[in-house]
Protein backbone atom coordinates (compact mmCIF):
# COMPACT_ATOMS: atom_id res chain seq x y z
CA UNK A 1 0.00 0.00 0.00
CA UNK A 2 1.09 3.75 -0.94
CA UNK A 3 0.59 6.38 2.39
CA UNK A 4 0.21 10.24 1.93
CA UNK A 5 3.09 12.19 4.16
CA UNK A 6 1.07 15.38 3.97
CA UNK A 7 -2.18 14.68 5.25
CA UNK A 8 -2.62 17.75 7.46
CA UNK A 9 -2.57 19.83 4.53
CA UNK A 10 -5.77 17.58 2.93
CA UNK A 11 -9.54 18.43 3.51
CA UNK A 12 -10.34 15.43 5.07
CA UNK A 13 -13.75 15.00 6.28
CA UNK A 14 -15.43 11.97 8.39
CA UNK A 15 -18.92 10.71 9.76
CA UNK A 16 -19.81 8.39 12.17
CA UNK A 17 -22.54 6.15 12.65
CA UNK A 18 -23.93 5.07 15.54
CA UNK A 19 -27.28 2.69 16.71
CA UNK A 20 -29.58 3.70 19.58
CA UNK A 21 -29.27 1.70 22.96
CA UNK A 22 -30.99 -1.08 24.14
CA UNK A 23 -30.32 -0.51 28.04
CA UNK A 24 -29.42 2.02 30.62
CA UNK A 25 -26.11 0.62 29.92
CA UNK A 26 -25.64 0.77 26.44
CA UNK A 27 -26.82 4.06 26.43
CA UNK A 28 -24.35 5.41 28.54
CA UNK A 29 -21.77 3.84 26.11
CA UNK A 30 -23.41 5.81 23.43
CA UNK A 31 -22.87 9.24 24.99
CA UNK A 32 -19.33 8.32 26.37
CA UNK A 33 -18.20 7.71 22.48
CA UNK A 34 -20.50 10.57 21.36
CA UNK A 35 -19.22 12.87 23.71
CA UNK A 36 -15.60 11.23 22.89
CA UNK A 37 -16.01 11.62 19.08
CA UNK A 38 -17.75 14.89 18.47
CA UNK A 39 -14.77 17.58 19.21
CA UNK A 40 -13.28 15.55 15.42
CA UNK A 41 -15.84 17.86 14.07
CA UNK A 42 -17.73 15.15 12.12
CA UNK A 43 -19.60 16.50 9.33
CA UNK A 44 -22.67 14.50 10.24
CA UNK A 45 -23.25 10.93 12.70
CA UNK A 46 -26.22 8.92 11.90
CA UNK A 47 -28.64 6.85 13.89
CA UNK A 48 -29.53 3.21 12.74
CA UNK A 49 -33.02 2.35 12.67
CA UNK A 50 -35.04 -0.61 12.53
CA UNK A 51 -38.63 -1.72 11.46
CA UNK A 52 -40.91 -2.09 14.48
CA UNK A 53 -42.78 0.67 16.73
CA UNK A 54 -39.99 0.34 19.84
CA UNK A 55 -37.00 0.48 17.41
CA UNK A 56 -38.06 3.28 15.83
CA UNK A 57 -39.20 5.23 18.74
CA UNK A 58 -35.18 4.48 20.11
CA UNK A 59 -33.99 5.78 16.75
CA UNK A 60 -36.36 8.72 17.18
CA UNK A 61 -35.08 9.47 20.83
CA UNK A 62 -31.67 9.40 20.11
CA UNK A 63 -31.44 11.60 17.04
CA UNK A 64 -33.60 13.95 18.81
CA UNK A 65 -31.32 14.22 21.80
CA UNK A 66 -28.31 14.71 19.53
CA UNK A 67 -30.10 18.01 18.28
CA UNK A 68 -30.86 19.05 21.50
CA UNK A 69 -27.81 18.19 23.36
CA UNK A 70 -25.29 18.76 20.55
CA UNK A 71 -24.20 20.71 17.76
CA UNK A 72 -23.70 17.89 15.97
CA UNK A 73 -25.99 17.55 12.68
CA UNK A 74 -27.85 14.46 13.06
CA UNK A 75 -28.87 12.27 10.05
CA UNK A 76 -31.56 9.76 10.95
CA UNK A 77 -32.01 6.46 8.71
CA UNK A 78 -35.10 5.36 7.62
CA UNK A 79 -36.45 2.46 6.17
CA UNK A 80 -39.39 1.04 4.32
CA UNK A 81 -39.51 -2.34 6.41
CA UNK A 82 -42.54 -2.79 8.39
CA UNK A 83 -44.77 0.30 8.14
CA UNK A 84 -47.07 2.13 6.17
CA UNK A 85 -46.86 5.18 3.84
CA UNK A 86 -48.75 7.15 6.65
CA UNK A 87 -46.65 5.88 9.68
CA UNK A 88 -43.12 7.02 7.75
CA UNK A 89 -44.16 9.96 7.06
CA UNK A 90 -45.05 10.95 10.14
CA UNK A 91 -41.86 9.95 11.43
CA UNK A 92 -40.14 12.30 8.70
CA UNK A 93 -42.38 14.95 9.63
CA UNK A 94 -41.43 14.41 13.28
CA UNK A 95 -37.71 14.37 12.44
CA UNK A 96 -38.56 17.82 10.47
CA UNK A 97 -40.16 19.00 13.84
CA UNK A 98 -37.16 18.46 15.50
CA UNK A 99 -34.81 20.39 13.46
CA UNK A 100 -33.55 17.29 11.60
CA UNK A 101 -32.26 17.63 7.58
CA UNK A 102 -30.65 14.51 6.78
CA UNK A 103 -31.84 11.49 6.49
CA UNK A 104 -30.54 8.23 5.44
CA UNK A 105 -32.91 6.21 3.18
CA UNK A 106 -32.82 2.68 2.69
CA UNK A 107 -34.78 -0.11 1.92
CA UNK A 108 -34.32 -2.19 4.88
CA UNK A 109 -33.52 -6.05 5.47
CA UNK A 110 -36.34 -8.34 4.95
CA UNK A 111 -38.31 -9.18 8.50
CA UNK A 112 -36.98 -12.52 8.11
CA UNK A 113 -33.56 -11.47 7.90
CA UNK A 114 -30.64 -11.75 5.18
CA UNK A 115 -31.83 -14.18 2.88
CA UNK A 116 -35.29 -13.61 3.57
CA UNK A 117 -37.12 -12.76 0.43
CA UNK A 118 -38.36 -8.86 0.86
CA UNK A 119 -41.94 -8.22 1.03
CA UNK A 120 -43.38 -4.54 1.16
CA UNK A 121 -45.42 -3.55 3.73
CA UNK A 122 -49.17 -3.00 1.83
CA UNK A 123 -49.44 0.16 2.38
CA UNK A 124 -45.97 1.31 2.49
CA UNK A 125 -43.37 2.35 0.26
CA UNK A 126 -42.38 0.08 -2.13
CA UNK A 127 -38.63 0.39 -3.07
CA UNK A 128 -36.00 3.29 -1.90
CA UNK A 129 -36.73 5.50 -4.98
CA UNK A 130 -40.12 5.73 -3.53
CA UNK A 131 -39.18 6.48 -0.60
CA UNK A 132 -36.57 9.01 -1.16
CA UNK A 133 -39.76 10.73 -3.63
CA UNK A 134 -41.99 10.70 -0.65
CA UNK A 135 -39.42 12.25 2.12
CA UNK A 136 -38.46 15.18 -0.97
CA UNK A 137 -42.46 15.85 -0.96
CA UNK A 138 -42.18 16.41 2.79
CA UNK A 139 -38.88 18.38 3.40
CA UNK A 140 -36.35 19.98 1.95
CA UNK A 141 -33.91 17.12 3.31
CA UNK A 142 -30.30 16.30 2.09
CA UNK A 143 -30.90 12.38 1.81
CA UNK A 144 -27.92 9.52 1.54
CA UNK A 145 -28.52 6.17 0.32
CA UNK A 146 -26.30 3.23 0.58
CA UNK A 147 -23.61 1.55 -2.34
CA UNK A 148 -22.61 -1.98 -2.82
CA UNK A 149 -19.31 -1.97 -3.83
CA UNK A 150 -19.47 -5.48 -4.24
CA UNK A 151 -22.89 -5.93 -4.96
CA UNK A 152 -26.13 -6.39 -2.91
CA UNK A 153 -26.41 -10.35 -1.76
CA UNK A 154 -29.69 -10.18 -3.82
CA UNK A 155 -28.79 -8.52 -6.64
CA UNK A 156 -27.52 -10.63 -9.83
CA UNK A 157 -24.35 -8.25 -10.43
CA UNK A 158 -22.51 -5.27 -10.04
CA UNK A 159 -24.57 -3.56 -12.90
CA UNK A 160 -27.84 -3.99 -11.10
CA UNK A 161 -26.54 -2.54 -8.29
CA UNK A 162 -25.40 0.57 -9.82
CA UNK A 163 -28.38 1.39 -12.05
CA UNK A 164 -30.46 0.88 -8.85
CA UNK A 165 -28.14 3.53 -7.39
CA UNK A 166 -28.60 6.04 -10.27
CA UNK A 167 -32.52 5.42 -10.09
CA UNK A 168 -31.86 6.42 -6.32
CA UNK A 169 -30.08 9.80 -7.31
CA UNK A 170 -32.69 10.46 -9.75
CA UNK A 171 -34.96 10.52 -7.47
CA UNK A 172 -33.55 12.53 -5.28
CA UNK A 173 -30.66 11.18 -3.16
CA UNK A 174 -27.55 13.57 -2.27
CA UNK A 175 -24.57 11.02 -1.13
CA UNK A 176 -23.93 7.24 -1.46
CA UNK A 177 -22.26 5.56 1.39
CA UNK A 178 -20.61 2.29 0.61
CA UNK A 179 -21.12 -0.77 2.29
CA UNK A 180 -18.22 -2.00 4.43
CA UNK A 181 -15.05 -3.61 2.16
CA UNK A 182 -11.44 -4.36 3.20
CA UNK A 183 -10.31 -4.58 -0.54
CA UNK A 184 -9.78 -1.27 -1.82
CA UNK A 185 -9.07 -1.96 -5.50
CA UNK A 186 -12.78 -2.96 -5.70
CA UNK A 187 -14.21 -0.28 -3.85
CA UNK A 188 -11.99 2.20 -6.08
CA UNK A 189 -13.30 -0.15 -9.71
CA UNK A 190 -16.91 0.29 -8.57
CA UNK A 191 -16.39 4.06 -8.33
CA UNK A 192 -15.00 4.24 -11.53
CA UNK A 193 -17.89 2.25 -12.93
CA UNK A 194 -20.44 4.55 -10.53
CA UNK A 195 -19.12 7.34 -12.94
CA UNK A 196 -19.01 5.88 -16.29
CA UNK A 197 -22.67 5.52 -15.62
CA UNK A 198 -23.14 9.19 -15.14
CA UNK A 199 -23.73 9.29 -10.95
CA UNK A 200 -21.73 12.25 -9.87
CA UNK A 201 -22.61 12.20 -6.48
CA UNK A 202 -20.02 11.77 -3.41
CA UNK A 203 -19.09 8.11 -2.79
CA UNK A 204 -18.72 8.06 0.98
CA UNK A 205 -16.04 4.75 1.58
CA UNK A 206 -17.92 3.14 4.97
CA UNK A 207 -15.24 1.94 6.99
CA UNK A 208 -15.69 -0.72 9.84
CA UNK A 209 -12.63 -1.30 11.96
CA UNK A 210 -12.36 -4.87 12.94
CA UNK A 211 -12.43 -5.46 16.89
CA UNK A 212 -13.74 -9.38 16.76
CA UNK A 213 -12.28 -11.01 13.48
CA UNK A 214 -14.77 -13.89 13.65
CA UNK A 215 -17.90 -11.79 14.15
CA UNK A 216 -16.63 -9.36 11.23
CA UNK A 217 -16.34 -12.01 8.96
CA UNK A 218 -19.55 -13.86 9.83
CA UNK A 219 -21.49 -10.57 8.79
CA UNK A 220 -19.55 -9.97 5.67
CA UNK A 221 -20.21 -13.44 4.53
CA UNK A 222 -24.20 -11.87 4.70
CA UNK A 223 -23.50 -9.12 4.02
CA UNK A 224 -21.72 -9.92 0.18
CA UNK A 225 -18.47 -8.20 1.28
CA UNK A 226 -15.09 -10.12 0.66
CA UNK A 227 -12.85 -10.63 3.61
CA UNK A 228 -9.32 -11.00 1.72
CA UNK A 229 -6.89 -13.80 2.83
CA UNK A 230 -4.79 -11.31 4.40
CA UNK A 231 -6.75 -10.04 6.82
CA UNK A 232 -7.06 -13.31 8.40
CA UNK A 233 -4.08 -13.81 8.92
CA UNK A 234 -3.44 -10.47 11.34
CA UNK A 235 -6.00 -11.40 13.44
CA UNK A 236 -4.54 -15.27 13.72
CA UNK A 237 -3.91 -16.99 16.74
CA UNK A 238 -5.27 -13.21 18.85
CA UNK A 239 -8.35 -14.62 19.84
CA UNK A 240 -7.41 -14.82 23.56
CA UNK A 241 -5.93 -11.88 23.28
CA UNK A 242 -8.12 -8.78 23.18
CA UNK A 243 -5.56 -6.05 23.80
CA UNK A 244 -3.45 -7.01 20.70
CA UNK A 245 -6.38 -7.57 18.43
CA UNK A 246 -7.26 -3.76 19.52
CA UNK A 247 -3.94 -3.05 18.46
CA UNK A 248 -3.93 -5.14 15.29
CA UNK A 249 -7.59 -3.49 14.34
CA UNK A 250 -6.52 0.24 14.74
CA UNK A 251 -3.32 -0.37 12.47
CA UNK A 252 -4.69 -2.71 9.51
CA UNK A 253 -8.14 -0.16 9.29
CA UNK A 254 -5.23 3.09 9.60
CA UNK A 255 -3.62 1.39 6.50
CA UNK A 256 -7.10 0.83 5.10
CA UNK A 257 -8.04 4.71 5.29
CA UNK A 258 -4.45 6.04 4.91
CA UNK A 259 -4.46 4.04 1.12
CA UNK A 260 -7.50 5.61 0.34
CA UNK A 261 -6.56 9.05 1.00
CA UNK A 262 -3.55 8.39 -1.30
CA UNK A 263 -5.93 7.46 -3.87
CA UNK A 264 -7.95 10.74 -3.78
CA UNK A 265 -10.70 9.81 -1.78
CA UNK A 266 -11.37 12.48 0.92
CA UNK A 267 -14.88 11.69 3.51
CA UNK A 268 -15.16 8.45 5.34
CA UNK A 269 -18.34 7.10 7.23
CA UNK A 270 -17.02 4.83 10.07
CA UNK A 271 -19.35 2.04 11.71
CA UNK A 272 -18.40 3.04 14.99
CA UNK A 273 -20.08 -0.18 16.73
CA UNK A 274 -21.01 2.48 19.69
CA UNK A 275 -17.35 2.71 20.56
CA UNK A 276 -14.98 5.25 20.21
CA UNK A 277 -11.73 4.62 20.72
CA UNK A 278 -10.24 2.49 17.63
CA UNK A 279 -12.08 5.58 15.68
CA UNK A 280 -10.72 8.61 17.35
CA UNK A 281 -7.08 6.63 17.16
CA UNK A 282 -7.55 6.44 13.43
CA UNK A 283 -9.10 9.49 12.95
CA UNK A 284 -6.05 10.91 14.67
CA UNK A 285 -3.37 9.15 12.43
CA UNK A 286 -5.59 10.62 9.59
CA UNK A 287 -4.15 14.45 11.19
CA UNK A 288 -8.13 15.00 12.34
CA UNK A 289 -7.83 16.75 15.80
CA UNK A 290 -9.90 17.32 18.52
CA UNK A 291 -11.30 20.79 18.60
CA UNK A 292 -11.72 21.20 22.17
CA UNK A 293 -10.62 18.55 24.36
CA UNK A 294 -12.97 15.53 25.59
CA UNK A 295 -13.95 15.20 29.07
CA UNK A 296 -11.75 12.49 31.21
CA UNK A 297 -14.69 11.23 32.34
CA UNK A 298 -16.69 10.49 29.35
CA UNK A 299 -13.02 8.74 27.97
CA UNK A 300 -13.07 7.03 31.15
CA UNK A 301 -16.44 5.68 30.42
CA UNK A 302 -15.82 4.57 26.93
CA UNK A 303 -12.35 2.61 27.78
């Protein structure tokens, strides 16, 4: 891999996602690696979201304490899994309400899971392009969408993929952010394909750093992204070993980002798995600094 030497001097820009707690516990975990992570100056952090009333409401919560607690810009994801044309709009409306312009659309997993064959709700939306046409009939809203850099598990090929994507933009979509990869020659070929088709929006890379090798690689497998040979072997033999894996996971996903600055690319979403520390680390080799320094307690808390 190639690695820039002047990265202070780049205009480097990252996001962060995060998913809303389950418990007491878990939410405290959130706000320890929010409070750890904002001073990077993200320019947005997103809220996962699932289908189902409780899920939602969480999602909901969360996004709406970031706006009040914060002056971070929240985007909220939204899928069409599990509701009605009537329900999701009310939610966008609500996330209007509450001083919200960004939301992440998506189609959502089938209720039976990866694998599942997808089934529209009735009375809902129907596919992301209708969805992203009924939240642009609502609000003025900046709306991302997700990429496949190598390919959706239900999708035949590549092609598929990226026509759906350009339907997506037509309709009204703002940013793509990529599925997780580890393989950057394919995430950089898909781009270059994403433009011969005549998309022009920004490709976000999402970046996932790898804590638990085995759990990574289980949800790639579903997920249709390629866990190279390589990568297996780092993680080898460390799985007794927690403290070196942390320190094996912050270097190979450095080397990961730091070879995709070199090749031009400039904003990365990290799937921050509610913990902050592996991102600030790499966020910090990537010459991002803190803006105001981070409470000791809240980095304390997310140790």
């Amino acid at each position: 891999m190639r690695f820039s030497h002047n990265i202070g001097a780049l205009d480097l820009g990252v996001s962060f996602e995060f998913f809303p707690p389950k418990t007491e516990k878990m939410e405290e975990t959130l706000w320890a690696s929010i409070t750890r992570l904002a001073p990077l100056g993200p320019r947005f952090v997103s809220v996962t979201y699932g289908a189902g009333g409780s899920t939602r409401e969480r999602t909901h919560a969360t996004v709406a304490r970031i706006v009040r607690e914060t002056d971070l810009k929240p985007a909220a994801h939204l899928t069409c899994v599990g509701a009605s044309r009537a329900e999701i709009d009310d939610v966008v409306r609500g996330y209007h309400d509450a001083g919200v312009r960004h939301i992440v659309a998506l189609r959502g997993d089938p209720v039976g899971g990866l694998g599942a064959r997808y089934q529209p709700h009735p009375d809902g939306y129907a596919s992301t392009t209708d969805l992203i046409a009924g939240i642009r009939a609502i609000g003025d809203f900046e709306i991302s969408v997700s990429a496949y850099p190598e390919k959706h598990p239900e999708s035949p090929d590549v092609a598929a993929d990226i026509a759906m994507l350009k339907r997506k933009v037509e309709a009204g979509a703002t940013r793509a952010i990529s599925q997780f990869f580890f393989d950057n020659d394919k995430f950089e070929r898909y781009v270059d394909r994403v433009r011969a088709a005549g998309i022009d929006v920004p490709i976000v890379p999402g970046i996932v750093p790898v804590v638990n090798f085995e759990q990574s690689a289980a949800f790639a497998q579903k997920a249709g992204a390629s866990v190279p040979g390589w990568l297996a072997q780092r993680f080898e033999g460390l799985e007794n070993d927690p403290a070196t894996r942390q320190l094996v996971a912050a270097a190979v996903c450095a080397e990961q980002v730091m070879d995709l600055i070199d090749r031009g690319f400039r904003n990365f979403h990290f799937y921050t798995m509610n913990r902050a520390d592996l991102v600030y680390a790499i966020c910090h080799m990537m010459g991002l600094r803190a803006k105001t320094e981070p409470a000791a307690d809240a980095i304390a808390v997310s140790a």
